[in-house]
Amino acid sequence: MHKPILIIGACGQIGTELTIELRNKYGSDKVIASDIREGSEALMKSGPFELLDATNYAAIEDVVMHYEIDEVYLMAAMLSATAEKFPMRAWNLNMNSLFNVLNLAKDRKISKVFWPSSIAVFGPNTPKENTPQNTIMEPSTVYGISKQSGERWCEYYFKKYGVDVRSVRYPGLISWKTMPGGGTTDYAVEIYHKALENGAYECFLAENTKLPMMYMDDAIRATIGLMESPAEHIKVRSSYNLGSMSFTPEAIAESIQKHIPGFQISYAPDFRQEIADSWPSSIDDREAREQWGWEPKFDLDQTTADMLKNLGK
Ligand SMILES: NC(=O)c1ccc[n+]([C@@H]2O[C@H](COP(=O)([O-])OP(=O)(O)OC[C@H]3O[C@@H](n4cnc5c(N)ncnc54)[C@H](O)[C@@H]3O)[C@@H](O)[C@H]2O)c1
């Protein structure tokens, strides 16, 4: 029997699917969803839910004690595009929520933590193609600075206090159940919605902007796979590079045109172009593959087929 799990920020793009998958795996009553707002009907009906602010240590501690929580997945954060508009709010949320959860683990009130990092930890001076696990990291966004700092603190808490914290650097994530929450790769979700609604999409990134991306099914499998791995396999305690596919807006449009031949894309790059230009184009994730068996399943055409099938229902 799995010990109880708390998901903080469970109503977002990743948290919704992660919560439902963990409930399918370990039992509904073992997985407590929490957020500052209610989530989708599917999420709210699938098991216990608590209104919880990730920046409030005492409130998290109460929930942890009440449900005898053993593992926390911290999914609450302000994402890249929104964080550029509210830098101090982003810093406060992204850092304080992480310290709250790391300190609960340091005090042995919980025994395992998942905290996601991002390809945003890299910056304009990082090698763009096949970006290595260890390389120049000079993030130029508020979000990236918060994620890089978070990685340093995770490794510090592991080394100094023996905290079992695990992390991956997610690329841009594509999913159909929940809309994305204000990131730079949101275009790769919006495009499928607009393709079905209007047969056309105006993209906020330029046609040749190549970024690392991943289908949500793969991201959830990676997350749970990492958390279920024996601790001695986890050699990276900052955050693992995690790769799947890389593509441009032009390539995703061509993939959609195989199903919707008349689909039209146009380009009107905005402030998010500069963020995208500072990120890698592709990721070398050999440590994740070698150390805990990571392997992606979905390529771009499989992603497109699955997105259009599910959104079209
Ligand atoms: N989606 C992606 O493409 C992507 C890529 C890389 C990394 N990540 C990381 O994964 C994590 C989850 O991302 P997501 O895409 O699901 O984000 P999201 O914005 O869709 O969801 C975040 C959730 O956190 C909640 N939240 C906000 N403030 C809160 C607070 N104070 N207390 C509790 N909950 C709060 C929001 O209501 C929302 O439901 C984040 O750390 C993000 O940085 C996401």
Coordinates of C-alpha atoms in Angstrom, one line a residue, residues 77-78 126 162 170 189:
A77 CA 4.5 28.2 -9.7
M78 CA 4.2 31.3 -11.8
T126 CA 24.1 27.9 -23.3
G162 CA 19.6 14.2 3.3
Y170 CA 10.4 19.7 -18.2
V189 CA -1.4 23.7 -27.2

